[in-house]
Each structure stands twice: as C-alpha cells, then as structure tokens.
Amino acid sequence: MRRTETAGLTAALEARDVQVRFGEQAVLRAFSLLLRAGEKAVLTGPSGCGKSTVFRCFLGFATPEAGSIRIDDTELTAGTVWRLRQRVAYVAQEPDLGVGTAAEAIERPFHFRANAHLRRNPDRVPELFERFHLDRDLLHKDVGALSGGEKQRVALISAILLDRPIFLLDEVTSALDRASKQAVVDYLRSRQDATMLMVAHDPEAFSFVSQVVTLPGNPKMAGAA
Amino acid sequence: MNRIVDIGVWQLAAAYLLLAFPFAIMLWYRIPMIGETAMSLVRMTVQLILVGLYLQIIFRLNILWLNALWLVVMVTVADVSIVRSCSLRLGRIALPLFVALIAGTSIPLLLFTGLILRRTNLLDAQYAIPIGGMILGNCLRADIVGIRTFYESIRSTEKAYLQSLAQGASLHEAIRPYVRKATQAALAPTVATMATIGIVALPGMMTGAILGGAGPVTAIKYQIAIMISIFSGTAITVALGIRLTTRNSFTGYGALDATVFRDRSKK
C-alpha cells in the first residue's frame, strides 16, 4: 500500500472512539479512523461488522452514543451537518436512484439549492458514461430497469458530478464486470486530490490506498483502531 | 316546503329490521364480522343518542364559548383518531396535528358562516356545528391518508430519502416529493367526489337541507359552498399537518426518527 506524506494537512475524515448501538447490540465500539485530505483508505471486514454504519455516522444518519465524528476538522453536529454533507459524495451499497429515468436521477441533486452553482455539471455525463462503459441510451431508461452494475455506475457518476472533495463509496464495484471495475478503479486512482473511504471485500483491487482498516467480525462487538 | 317529519321511537326501531339483510349475508357466507358489526351498531346508537341529547342542549343555549368548546372537543377526538390510525406516537404528533386541524376546520368554517351566510354570530350553533362537523369529518379522512402516506413512504424508501440528504438537500427539499405524494393521495377522493357529485349520489348536506325543508336550489347552493369549504379545509389541514408534525419527527440531522412510529420493529 502506498504511504503518503500527510502531516499538516486537514483531517478530512476523522472518527474518535465512536460507539454505536442499535437497541441492545453494539454495532461499533471504540472505532477510530483518521484520513487527511487526499488520503484514501479501504474499510473491510465480514458482513454485519458495521462498515456501512461507519458511513452512516459520517453522514449523520446514525448518531454515536459515544465518541466524535469530524469532517474537515469540524465536529459533526446537528448544526454543522448540513454544511459538512456538502463536502461529501456518497454512493450507497445497492443504490436507490428514486423514480424516473437515469437522466432524471442524475439531474435531481442539481435542483437542490446547495448545488445550484453546479447546474452545468451534468454536461459532463456523456464523457463519464463513456469512461465507465455505459451506453448513453441508458439515460432514457427507467432506473427500475437498470441492472445492479448500471445503478452503481450511475450513482457513482451522480456523486462525481457534485464536485465534492471527499468520497464515501460503499462497495461501488461489487456488481461490475472486470472491465467496468477496472475503469472505476482507474478513475478513483486518478483522483489524487480527493479523500476516499471505500468499503470493499477485495482491498487488493484498490492498491493505491494508503490504509486498509479491518473491522473485526464479532457482530455484537465490532471495533477498529 | 314542509318541515321535516320526525321519527318516533318505534319507527326508528323498525329501521333496525333492515339489518336482517347484512346479517343474513354474513351468516350465509360465514363472514367473520358479526361480533364487530354488532359492537359498531351498539356504539353508533349510544354515541348518537348521547350526542343528540348534548347537541339539543347546545342548540337551545347557543352560547358562543360553548359552541366553540364543542368544536374543540370534536377536533380533539379527530386528532387522537388520526394519530392512532396512522400508528404514530400520540405524544409526538397530537399537538401539531391539533393545530393543523383547528386551522383547517376554523378557516373555511368562519368564512362560510361570515362571508357566505353573513351571520353576525360566526359560531351560531345551527350552522357552525353541522358545517364544522362536515369539514372536520373530511379533514379526518384526508389526514389519515395524507399523514400515513407521508410517514410510511419515507420509511419504505428510506435509502432514497437519505440519499437526497447526502446529495445536499435541505430537510424541506428532501421531504418535498413525499409531501407532494401524500397531499395528492389525501385530496384525490375529494376531487373525485366533486367531479361526480349529484350524479353518482346525492350529497349529504344537500339531502339534509332538502329534508329540513329547503328548496333544491337553496340546497345545491349550500352543497357547492360546503364542497369548496371541505376541499379547502382538507388542503390546509394536510399540508399544515405534515409541515407541523415534521418538527417532532425528524432528527436534527434530517433522518426520520424511528421512535415516531408506535411499531418500531417494522422497518
């Protein structure tokens, strides 16, 4: 794995001793992570160990009962989350693109006030479709009719178009064929400016990352240092 | 026009003979709702007798504050009924919904009695209680559909909802498609009723006015005014109900708070 010189750079993503509990079950315990601006890491571990929960914490969708979450050196709170989310591009595992065509799904975020200044970004869609081996006819197809791999790439393109410096990518290549997966990996490698935290079951495919964080498999008591 | 003919106790009892038909059908097809039906009939009878006696006193006294209090009681009962029907937590939803119901009932009611009927006493029992009751009854039906659709839709498509927050939507931007869907579902029955009224069925108020001795032209004027009032009231109460209840139903981070549902186990 590649090591980068990071001292002095902004802590883009930071979790400190985070504990999350769903009911009686501790999903994350004493989880800590630090990614400085431009660093890339893979988060791995067996199913159910809390990888997606880490992402939910960074997005404010799960609230830790202990510990703190920081984005760009700022603590994530109910007051700061709305601004900090605009720093993060998120692609969910098995993304739900809502209703309508793929083109409408890609256009939708640009109707939000926070993204109003990016309204011309969808002009880059043809170039990105080509890069990720997607047929442009897919744009007019209903999202419900897209395959898992097509949905993943459309969701990734939607995230890229938001021009955000931090990426949270939850198994974005899990449903892709070899060529498409390579195209996605090549793109992610090329984004040296971006901070990336990626969930993957095959960290070796992401050889350009500087850290591989493995969460232990105990579903009742998962944590990582 | 003649005044309405009163129904004697024995004649009313005769009306119950008609129940032989539905009960016979239930017995024949072994439909398992005889007990439930019997209980509903008992409740209907007892409730209406009590309400009839109470309303008789209210109509005789016709005191402004007492009429207003009766409307508040009706709104409170509707409020609790809606929250329970939507399987939501009373403590979180009842108060904001109460405010929405008060607004959705009182605005069209006061315009009806003040602007259309030109009553000096805006809460005159003879008009305010039946008209308020009709508006509120429709608000209740609309709110059950609207509020339930809103919360259930977000819960069932939580992933897409959270995705829009992640993409930079404010809370209001993220809930807007769900508000649209819920409001449309709530208003659709009234819109459909307006399109077929008078052809498919004679509406309640018109029937009541005719039975009360009014001419058909007067009756249709009342019916048109009440339909518009109902439509306006349902729109106000659904939109305001969703808007006001969201304050207590979402976390500060914009996620739907699962504890707002009574059945937390369902995902």
Short mmCIF file of C-alpha atoms in Angstrom, two decimals:
data_model
loop_
_atom_site.label_atom_id
_atom_site.label_comp_id
_atom_site.label_asym_id
_atom_site.label_seq_id
_atom_site.Cartn_x
_atom_site.Cartn_y
_atom_site.Cartn_z
CA MET A 1 0.00 0.00 0.00
CA ARG A 2 1.18 3.47 -0.81
CA ARG A 3 2.18 5.77 2.05
CA THR A 4 1.65 9.48 1.68
CA GLU A 5 3.19 12.41 3.50
CA THR A 6 0.22 13.86 5.29
CA ALA A 7 1.47 15.85 8.27
CA GLY A 8 -0.06 19.31 8.48
CA LEU A 9 -2.92 18.55 6.11
CA THR A 10 -6.57 18.92 7.10
CA ALA A 11 -8.14 15.92 8.79
CA ALA A 12 -10.78 15.32 6.10
CA LEU A 13 -12.45 12.38 7.85
CA GLU A 14 -11.96 11.55 11.48
CA ALA A 15 -13.71 9.21 13.88
CA ARG A 16 -12.61 9.16 17.51
CA ASP A 17 -13.62 6.30 19.80
CA VAL A 18 -17.02 6.06 18.14
CA GLN A 19 -19.57 3.77 19.69
CA VAL A 20 -22.87 2.99 18.00
CA ARG A 21 -25.58 0.80 19.42
CA PHE A 22 -28.79 -0.34 17.74
CA GLY A 23 -31.03 -1.37 20.61
CA GLU A 24 -29.09 -3.77 22.80
CA GLN A 25 -26.49 -4.52 20.16
CA ALA A 26 -23.21 -2.59 19.92
CA VAL A 27 -22.51 -2.24 16.20
CA LEU A 28 -19.33 -0.18 16.58
CA ARG A 29 -17.16 0.09 19.66
CA ALA A 30 -14.21 2.43 20.09
CA PHE A 31 -13.89 2.87 16.34
CA SER A 32 -11.24 5.38 15.32
CA LEU A 33 -10.04 6.49 11.90
CA LEU A 34 -8.13 9.44 10.52
CA LEU A 35 -7.89 10.33 6.83
CA ARG A 36 -6.11 13.55 5.91
CA ALA A 37 -7.03 15.48 2.79
CA GLY A 38 -6.20 13.45 -0.31
CA GLU A 39 -5.71 10.17 1.59
CA LYS A 40 -7.51 7.03 0.54
CA ALA A 41 -8.48 4.02 2.62
CA VAL A 42 -10.37 0.79 2.27
CA LEU A 43 -12.68 -0.33 5.05
CA THR A 44 -13.08 -4.07 5.10
CA GLY A 45 -14.38 -6.86 7.29
CA PRO A 46 -17.05 -9.52 7.34
CA SER A 47 -20.70 -8.74 6.62
CA GLY A 48 -22.55 -7.15 9.53
CA CYS A 49 -19.41 -5.81 11.23
CA GLY A 50 -20.51 -2.18 10.95
CA LYS A 51 -18.84 -0.91 7.75
CA SER A 52 -21.97 0.80 6.43
CA THR A 53 -22.63 2.16 9.94
CA VAL A 54 -19.30 4.00 9.76
CA PHE A 55 -20.59 5.74 6.62
CA ARG A 56 -23.95 6.47 8.27
CA CYS A 57 -22.06 8.14 11.14
CA PHE A 58 -20.06 10.36 8.75
CA LEU A 59 -23.33 11.38 7.04
CA GLY A 60 -25.23 11.99 10.28
CA PHE A 61 -27.71 9.17 9.63
CA ALA A 62 -26.57 7.26 12.72
CA THR A 63 -25.78 9.06 15.94
CA PRO A 64 -22.91 7.65 18.03
CA GLU A 65 -23.69 7.24 21.70
CA ALA A 66 -20.03 7.99 22.44
CA GLY A 67 -17.06 9.47 20.58
CA SER A 68 -16.93 12.12 17.92
CA ILE A 69 -17.07 12.45 14.13
CA ARG A 70 -15.18 15.22 12.37
CA ILE A 71 -15.18 16.29 8.73
CA ASP A 72 -12.65 18.86 7.55
CA ASP A 73 -11.55 19.41 11.15
CA THR A 74 -15.09 20.34 12.16
CA GLU A 75 -17.17 18.33 14.60
CA LEU A 76 -20.30 16.83 13.02
CA THR A 77 -23.32 18.10 14.94
CA ALA A 78 -26.96 18.83 14.11
CA GLY A 79 -25.83 22.40 13.45
CA THR A 80 -22.85 21.63 11.17
CA VAL A 81 -24.10 18.51 9.37
CA TRP A 82 -25.96 20.42 6.64
CA ARG A 83 -22.79 22.27 5.61
CA LEU A 84 -20.42 19.31 6.10
CA ARG A 85 -22.56 16.96 3.99
CA GLN A 86 -21.83 19.25 1.08
CA ARG A 87 -18.18 18.21 1.37
CA VAL A 88 -19.02 14.51 0.97
CA ALA A 89 -20.10 12.49 -2.08
CA TYR A 90 -21.71 9.23 -1.03
CA VAL A 91 -22.52 6.13 -3.06
CA ALA A 92 -24.58 3.57 -1.18
CA GLN A 93 -24.31 -0.17 -1.47
CA GLU A 94 -27.11 -1.16 -3.89
CA PRO A 95 -28.00 2.50 -4.52
CA ASP A 96 -31.65 3.57 -4.69
CA LEU A 97 -31.90 6.11 -7.51
CA GLY A 98 -35.50 7.05 -6.71
CA VAL A 99 -38.04 7.18 -9.55
CA GLY A 100 -37.87 8.26 -13.19
CA THR A 101 -35.17 7.85 -15.79
CA ALA A 102 -31.42 7.66 -15.20
CA ALA A 103 -31.09 11.19 -16.62
CA GLU A 104 -33.65 12.48 -14.11
CA ALA A 105 -31.84 10.72 -11.26
CA ILE A 106 -28.59 12.41 -12.29
CA GLU A 107 -30.25 15.83 -12.68
CA ARG A 108 -32.21 15.69 -9.39
CA PRO A 109 -29.48 16.86 -6.95
CA PHE A 110 -28.87 19.94 -9.07
CA HIS A 111 -32.36 21.20 -8.18
CA PHE A 112 -31.27 21.48 -4.54
CA ARG A 113 -30.28 24.98 -3.55
CA ALA A 114 -26.92 23.81 -2.19
CA ASN A 115 -25.95 22.56 -5.68
CA ALA A 116 -27.44 25.41 -7.70
CA HIS A 117 -23.99 26.68 -8.69
CA LEU A 118 -23.19 23.27 -10.25
CA ARG A 119 -26.12 23.19 -12.70
CA ARG A 120 -23.87 22.85 -15.73
CA ASN A 121 -22.08 19.78 -14.33
CA PRO A 122 -24.45 17.26 -15.95
CA ASP A 123 -22.90 18.39 -19.25
CA ARG A 124 -20.07 16.02 -18.31
CA VAL A 125 -22.40 12.99 -18.30
CA PRO A 126 -21.56 11.73 -21.84
CA GLU A 127 -17.83 11.76 -21.08
CA LEU A 128 -18.35 9.90 -17.78
CA PHE A 129 -20.74 7.38 -19.34
CA GLU A 130 -18.09 6.57 -21.90
CA ARG A 131 -15.39 6.33 -19.26
CA PHE A 132 -17.42 3.82 -17.19
CA HIS A 133 -18.50 1.74 -20.21
CA LEU A 134 -22.16 2.79 -20.05
CA ASP A 135 -24.34 3.05 -23.13
CA ARG A 136 -25.77 6.60 -23.45
CA ASP A 137 -29.21 5.15 -24.26
CA LEU A 138 -29.39 4.17 -20.60
CA LEU A 139 -30.06 7.80 -19.75
CA HIS A 140 -33.60 7.44 -21.07
CA LYS A 141 -34.23 4.14 -19.30
CA ASP A 142 -36.28 3.92 -16.11
CA VAL A 143 -34.00 3.45 -13.10
CA GLY A 144 -36.06 0.43 -12.07
CA ALA A 145 -34.97 -1.32 -15.27
CA LEU A 146 -31.23 -0.80 -14.68
CA SER A 147 -29.04 -3.71 -13.62
CA GLY A 148 -27.15 -3.59 -10.30
CA GLY A 149 -23.90 -2.71 -12.05
CA GLU A 150 -25.55 0.04 -14.12
CA LYS A 151 -27.11 1.52 -11.00
CA GLN A 152 -23.74 1.52 -9.24
CA ARG A 153 -22.07 3.40 -12.08
CA VAL A 154 -24.94 5.88 -12.50
CA ALA A 155 -24.80 6.55 -8.73
CA LEU A 156 -21.03 7.00 -8.93
CA ILE A 157 -21.38 9.43 -11.85
CA SER A 158 -24.02 11.35 -9.88
CA ALA A 159 -21.59 11.57 -6.94
CA ILE A 160 -18.68 12.67 -9.14
CA LEU A 161 -20.76 15.45 -10.71
CA LEU A 162 -21.34 17.00 -7.28
CA ASP A 163 -17.66 18.06 -7.27
CA ARG A 164 -17.07 17.19 -3.63
CA PRO A 165 -13.62 16.62 -2.15
CA ILE A 166 -14.48 13.59 0.00
CA PHE A 167 -15.90 10.29 -1.27
CA LEU A 168 -17.64 7.61 0.79
CA LEU A 169 -18.02 4.62 -1.52
CA ASP A 170 -19.86 1.55 -0.25
CA GLU A 171 -18.88 -1.46 -2.40
CA VAL A 172 -19.18 0.53 -5.62
CA THR A 173 -17.63 -2.21 -7.76
CA SER A 174 -19.36 -5.25 -6.25
CA ALA A 175 -21.75 -5.78 -9.20
CA LEU A 176 -19.37 -4.78 -12.01
CA ASP A 177 -17.73 -6.93 -14.66
CA ARG A 178 -13.95 -6.94 -14.84
CA ALA A 179 -13.58 -4.21 -17.46
CA SER A 180 -16.05 -1.84 -15.80
CA LYS A 181 -14.48 -2.44 -12.41
CA GLN A 182 -11.05 -1.61 -13.84
CA ALA A 183 -12.47 1.59 -15.34
CA VAL A 184 -13.86 2.63 -11.95
CA VAL A 185 -10.63 1.73 -10.11
CA ASP A 186 -8.58 3.68 -12.68
CA TYR A 187 -10.82 6.72 -12.20
CA LEU A 188 -10.58 6.57 -8.40
CA ARG A 189 -6.79 6.22 -8.62
CA SER A 190 -6.62 9.27 -10.88
CA ARG A 191 -8.40 11.49 -8.33
CA GLN A 192 -5.30 12.32 -6.29
CA ASP A 193 -6.94 15.41 -4.85
CA ALA A 194 -9.90 13.53 -3.36
CA THR A 195 -10.14 11.89 0.04
CA MET A 196 -11.74 8.46 -0.23
CA LEU A 197 -13.07 5.93 2.23
CA MET A 198 -14.21 2.82 0.42
CA VAL A 199 -15.89 -0.30 1.70
CA ALA A 200 -14.63 -3.31 -0.25
CA HIS A 201 -14.30 -7.03 0.26
CA ASP A 202 -11.29 -7.13 -2.05
CA PRO A 203 -8.93 -4.39 -0.80
CA GLU A 204 -6.17 -5.72 -3.06
CA ALA A 205 -8.11 -4.27 -6.02
CA PHE A 206 -7.52 -0.80 -4.59
CA SER A 207 -3.73 -0.91 -4.45
CA PHE A 208 -3.47 2.89 -4.48
CA VAL A 209 -4.90 3.37 -0.97
CA SER A 210 -2.67 4.27 1.98
CA GLN A 211 -4.67 2.41 4.65
CA VAL A 212 -6.70 -0.75 4.93
CA VAL A 213 -8.89 -0.68 8.03
CA THR A 214 -10.27 -4.06 9.03
CA LEU A 215 -13.28 -4.23 11.30
CA PRO A 216 -13.47 -7.37 13.43
CA GLY A 217 -16.21 -9.86 12.70
CA ASN A 218 -17.91 -10.08 16.06
CA PRO A 219 -21.34 -8.69 15.20
CA LYS A 220 -22.03 -7.80 18.82
CA MET A 221 -18.78 -6.01 19.48
CA ALA A 222 -17.09 -4.56 16.43
CA GLY A 223 -14.27 -2.00 16.53
CA ALA A 224 -11.07 -0.88 14.90
CA ALA A 225 -8.21 1.27 15.95
CA MET B 1 -91.51 23.36 1.57
CA ASN B 2 -92.68 21.24 4.52
CA ARG B 3 -90.71 20.88 7.69
CA ILE B 4 -89.03 17.51 8.21
CA VAL B 5 -91.21 14.67 9.61
CA ASP B 6 -89.97 13.47 12.98
CA ILE B 7 -89.28 9.75 13.53
CA GLY B 8 -90.92 8.09 16.53
CA VAL B 9 -89.08 5.61 18.78
CA TRP B 10 -90.91 2.57 17.36
CA GLN B 11 -90.45 3.74 13.79
CA LEU B 12 -86.72 4.14 14.46
CA ALA B 13 -86.66 0.65 15.94
CA ALA B 14 -88.18 -0.56 12.68
CA ALA B 15 -85.11 0.75 10.86
CA TYR B 16 -83.08 -1.91 12.67
CA LEU B 17 -85.14 -4.54 10.82
CA LEU B 18 -83.11 -3.66 7.73
CA LEU B 19 -80.11 -5.19 9.49
CA ALA B 20 -81.62 -8.60 8.74
CA PHE B 21 -80.14 -8.34 5.23
CA PRO B 22 -76.47 -7.72 6.06
CA PHE B 23 -76.56 -10.18 8.97
CA ALA B 24 -78.17 -12.83 6.75
CA ILE B 25 -75.44 -12.30 4.14
CA MET B 26 -72.75 -12.58 6.82
CA LEU B 27 -74.27 -15.79 8.19
CA TRP B 28 -74.75 -17.29 4.74
CA TYR B 29 -71.17 -16.64 3.63
CA ARG B 30 -69.76 -17.08 7.15
CA ILE B 31 -68.13 -13.68 7.07
CA PRO B 32 -66.35 -13.36 10.43
CA MET B 33 -67.51 -9.86 11.32
CA ILE B 34 -70.84 -10.34 13.06
CA GLY B 35 -69.48 -9.50 16.51
CA GLU B 36 -67.61 -6.48 15.19
CA THR B 37 -70.70 -5.28 13.35
CA ALA B 38 -72.90 -5.71 16.41
CA MET B 39 -70.42 -3.75 18.51
CA SER B 40 -70.28 -0.96 15.91
CA LEU B 41 -74.07 -0.76 15.83
CA VAL B 42 -74.26 -0.51 19.61
CA ARG B 43 -71.57 2.17 19.64
CA MET B 44 -73.25 4.12 16.86
CA THR B 45 -76.60 4.05 18.65
CA VAL B 46 -75.26 5.01 22.08
CA GLN B 47 -72.91 7.69 20.72
CA LEU B 48 -75.58 9.31 18.57
CA ILE B 49 -78.17 9.29 21.37
CA LEU B 50 -75.69 10.97 23.73
CA VAL B 51 -74.54 13.45 21.09
CA GLY B 52 -78.17 14.17 20.13
CA LEU B 53 -79.06 14.95 23.73
CA TYR B 54 -75.95 17.08 24.18
CA LEU B 55 -76.46 18.96 20.93
CA GLN B 56 -80.06 19.66 21.85
CA ILE B 57 -78.81 21.48 24.95
CA ILE B 58 -76.12 23.29 22.93
CA PHE B 59 -78.61 24.36 20.28
CA ARG B 60 -81.04 25.60 22.94
CA LEU B 61 -78.38 27.61 24.82
CA ASN B 62 -76.47 28.71 21.68
CA ILE B 63 -73.64 30.31 23.68
CA LEU B 64 -70.54 31.27 21.68
CA TRP B 65 -67.95 29.74 24.02
CA LEU B 66 -69.96 26.53 24.44
CA ASN B 67 -70.25 26.12 20.65
CA ALA B 68 -66.51 26.76 20.30
CA LEU B 69 -65.79 24.25 23.08
CA TRP B 70 -67.86 21.61 21.28
CA LEU B 71 -65.87 22.18 18.10
CA VAL B 72 -62.63 21.84 20.08
CA VAL B 73 -63.89 18.57 21.55
CA MET B 74 -64.66 17.30 18.04
CA VAL B 75 -61.20 18.34 16.83
CA THR B 76 -59.54 16.60 19.81
CA VAL B 77 -61.36 13.33 19.12
CA ALA B 78 -60.46 13.56 15.42
CA ASP B 79 -56.84 14.33 16.33
CA VAL B 80 -56.44 11.24 18.53
CA SER B 81 -58.24 9.09 15.98
CA ILE B 82 -55.90 10.17 13.16
CA VAL B 83 -52.71 9.61 15.18
CA ARG B 84 -53.89 6.14 16.25
CA SER B 85 -54.95 5.20 12.71
CA CYS B 86 -51.52 6.18 11.40
CA SER B 87 -49.74 4.09 14.09
CA LEU B 88 -47.81 7.13 15.24
CA ARG B 89 -46.91 8.21 18.75
CA LEU B 90 -49.57 10.43 20.29
CA GLY B 91 -47.11 12.47 22.36
CA ARG B 92 -45.10 13.45 19.28
CA ILE B 93 -47.83 14.11 16.72
CA ALA B 94 -51.06 15.03 18.54
CA LEU B 95 -50.28 18.65 19.40
CA PRO B 96 -49.01 19.85 16.00
CA LEU B 97 -51.80 17.95 14.28
CA PHE B 98 -54.33 19.55 16.62
CA VAL B 99 -53.14 22.99 15.50
CA ALA B 100 -53.46 21.92 11.83
CA LEU B 101 -56.97 20.56 12.41
CA ILE B 102 -58.07 23.72 14.21
CA ALA B 103 -56.76 25.83 11.29
CA GLY B 104 -58.17 23.50 8.61
CA THR B 105 -61.61 23.48 10.25
CA SER B 106 -61.95 27.03 11.54
CA ILE B 107 -60.70 28.96 8.47
CA PRO B 108 -63.28 27.56 6.00
CA LEU B 109 -65.96 27.43 8.71
CA LEU B 110 -65.60 31.09 9.68
CA LEU B 111 -65.51 32.12 6.01
CA PHE B 112 -68.64 30.04 5.42
CA THR B 113 -70.65 31.50 8.30
CA GLY B 114 -69.25 35.03 8.00
CA LEU B 115 -68.69 35.62 4.29
CA ILE B 116 -71.21 33.28 2.65
CA LEU B 117 -74.03 33.11 5.20
CA ARG B 118 -73.31 36.59 6.62
CA ARG B 119 -74.11 35.53 10.19
CA THR B 120 -73.23 38.06 12.85
CA ASN B 121 -72.64 35.20 15.29
CA LEU B 122 -69.93 33.29 13.43
CA LEU B 123 -70.35 30.28 15.67
CA ASP B 124 -74.15 30.10 15.64
CA ALA B 125 -74.85 26.51 16.68
CA GLN B 126 -77.39 25.82 13.91
CA TYR B 127 -74.73 26.45 11.24
CA ALA B 128 -71.31 26.17 12.90
CA ILE B 129 -71.77 22.73 14.39
CA PRO B 130 -73.09 20.81 11.34
CA ILE B 131 -70.85 22.68 8.87
CA GLY B 132 -67.81 22.40 11.18
CA GLY B 133 -68.57 18.72 11.65
CA MET B 134 -68.73 18.09 7.91
CA ILE B 135 -65.45 19.90 7.28
CA LEU B 136 -63.75 18.17 10.19
CA GLY B 137 -65.05 14.73 9.21
CA ASN B 138 -63.50 15.12 5.78
CA CYS B 139 -60.29 16.53 7.26
CA LEU B 140 -60.08 13.41 9.41
CA ARG B 141 -60.33 11.11 6.41
CA ALA B 142 -57.88 13.17 4.39
CA ASP B 143 -55.38 13.41 7.24
CA ILE B 144 -55.39 9.67 7.85
CA VAL B 145 -54.50 9.13 4.19
CA GLY B 146 -52.09 12.08 3.96
CA ILE B 147 -50.15 11.69 7.21
CA ARG B 148 -49.91 7.92 6.87
CA THR B 149 -48.77 8.14 3.24
CA PHE B 150 -46.14 10.73 4.16
CA TYR B 151 -44.51 8.80 7.02
CA GLU B 152 -44.88 5.34 5.50
CA SER B 153 -43.43 6.49 2.15
CA ILE B 154 -40.33 7.91 3.79
CA ARG B 155 -39.92 4.80 5.93
CA SER B 156 -40.33 2.42 2.98
CA THR B 157 -37.92 4.34 0.73
CA GLU B 158 -35.54 5.46 3.44
CA LYS B 159 -32.48 4.79 1.29
CA ALA B 160 -33.61 7.18 -1.45
CA TYR B 161 -34.63 9.75 1.16
CA LEU B 162 -31.24 9.63 2.90
CA GLN B 163 -29.52 9.76 -0.49
CA SER B 164 -31.17 13.09 -1.25
CA LEU B 165 -29.94 14.44 2.11
CA ALA B 166 -26.46 13.17 1.27
CA GLN B 167 -26.68 14.92 -2.09
CA GLY B 168 -27.20 18.26 -0.35
CA ALA B 169 -30.97 18.56 0.06
CA SER B 170 -32.26 20.60 2.98
CA LEU B 171 -34.91 18.88 5.11
CA HIS B 172 -37.67 20.66 3.21
CA GLU B 173 -36.17 19.77 -0.16
CA ALA B 174 -35.78 16.13 0.87
CA ILE B 175 -39.36 15.77 2.12
CA ARG B 176 -40.96 17.74 -0.74
CA PRO B 177 -41.63 14.71 -3.02
CA TYR B 178 -43.21 12.88 -0.09
CA VAL B 179 -45.35 15.91 0.83
CA ARG B 180 -46.48 16.08 -2.80
CA LYS B 181 -47.37 12.39 -2.92
CA ALA B 182 -49.17 12.47 0.45
CA THR B 183 -51.14 15.62 -0.32
CA GLN B 184 -52.19 14.27 -3.69
CA ALA B 185 -53.36 10.99 -2.11
CA ALA B 186 -55.29 12.92 0.55
CA LEU B 187 -57.01 15.33 -1.84
CA ALA B 188 -57.78 12.86 -4.64
CA PRO B 189 -61.00 11.45 -3.07
CA THR B 190 -62.50 14.96 -2.62
CA VAL B 191 -61.51 15.91 -6.18
CA ALA B 192 -63.16 12.72 -7.47
CA THR B 193 -66.25 13.37 -5.35
CA MET B 194 -66.58 16.91 -6.74
CA ALA B 195 -66.41 15.55 -10.29
CA THR B 196 -69.29 13.12 -9.77
CA ILE B 197 -71.38 14.86 -7.13
CA GLY B 198 -75.10 14.91 -7.79
CA ILE B 199 -74.81 12.23 -10.50
CA VAL B 200 -73.48 9.21 -8.64
CA ALA B 201 -75.05 10.13 -5.29
CA LEU B 202 -76.96 12.95 -3.70
CA PRO B 203 -74.57 14.55 -1.26
CA GLY B 204 -75.19 14.65 2.49
CA MET B 205 -75.66 18.33 3.02
CA MET B 206 -78.00 18.72 0.07
CA THR B 207 -80.06 15.78 1.30
CA GLY B 208 -80.13 17.24 4.80
CA ALA B 209 -81.19 20.67 3.55
CA ILE B 210 -83.99 19.21 1.42
CA LEU B 211 -85.22 17.03 4.29
CA GLY B 212 -85.07 20.10 6.52
CA GLY B 213 -87.49 21.87 4.20
CA ALA B 214 -85.16 23.85 1.91
CA GLY B 215 -85.82 24.03 -1.83
CA PRO B 216 -83.47 22.15 -4.19
CA VAL B 217 -81.86 25.38 -5.46
CA THR B 218 -81.05 26.55 -1.92
CA ALA B 219 -79.80 23.01 -1.18
CA ILE B 220 -77.37 22.96 -4.12
CA LYS B 221 -76.02 26.38 -3.18
CA TYR B 222 -75.24 25.02 0.29
CA GLN B 223 -73.74 21.91 -1.26
CA ILE B 224 -71.43 23.86 -3.56
CA ALA B 225 -70.27 26.06 -0.69
CA ILE B 226 -69.69 23.08 1.61
CA MET B 227 -67.75 21.13 -1.02
CA ILE B 228 -65.42 24.07 -1.57
CA SER B 229 -65.06 24.51 2.19
CA ILE B 230 -64.29 20.81 2.63
CA PHE B 231 -61.72 20.87 -0.16
CA SER B 232 -60.08 23.96 1.24
CA GLY B 233 -60.14 22.57 4.79
CA THR B 234 -58.59 19.24 3.78
CA ALA B 235 -55.83 21.00 1.80
CA ILE B 236 -55.00 23.27 4.77
CA THR B 237 -55.06 20.52 7.35
CA VAL B 238 -52.98 18.02 5.33
CA ALA B 239 -50.31 20.49 4.24
CA LEU B 240 -50.10 22.14 7.65
CA GLY B 241 -50.36 18.80 9.46
CA ILE B 242 -47.36 17.39 7.61
CA ARG B 243 -45.41 20.62 7.97
CA LEU B 244 -46.01 20.97 11.71
CA THR B 245 -45.51 17.31 12.61
CA THR B 246 -42.14 17.13 10.86
CA ARG B 247 -40.69 19.34 13.61
CA ASN B 248 -41.02 16.47 16.10
CA SER B 249 -40.47 13.55 13.74
CA PHE B 250 -37.01 14.07 12.30
CA THR B 251 -33.63 14.12 14.00
CA GLY B 252 -31.59 17.31 13.95
CA TYR B 253 -29.59 15.60 11.20
CA GLY B 254 -32.64 15.22 8.95
CA ALA B 255 -33.22 11.46 9.32
CA LEU B 256 -36.73 10.23 10.12
CA ASP B 257 -36.82 9.45 13.84
CA ALA B 258 -37.92 5.81 14.09
CA THR B 259 -39.39 6.43 17.54
CA VAL B 260 -42.21 8.45 15.96
CA PHE B 261 -43.80 5.13 14.95
CA ARG B 262 -45.68 3.09 17.53
CA ASP B 263 -44.46 -0.14 15.86
CA ARG B 264 -40.71 0.47 15.95
CA SER B 265 -39.90 -3.09 14.97
CA LYS B 266 -41.15 -2.57 11.39
CA LYS B 267 -38.54 -1.22 9.03
#
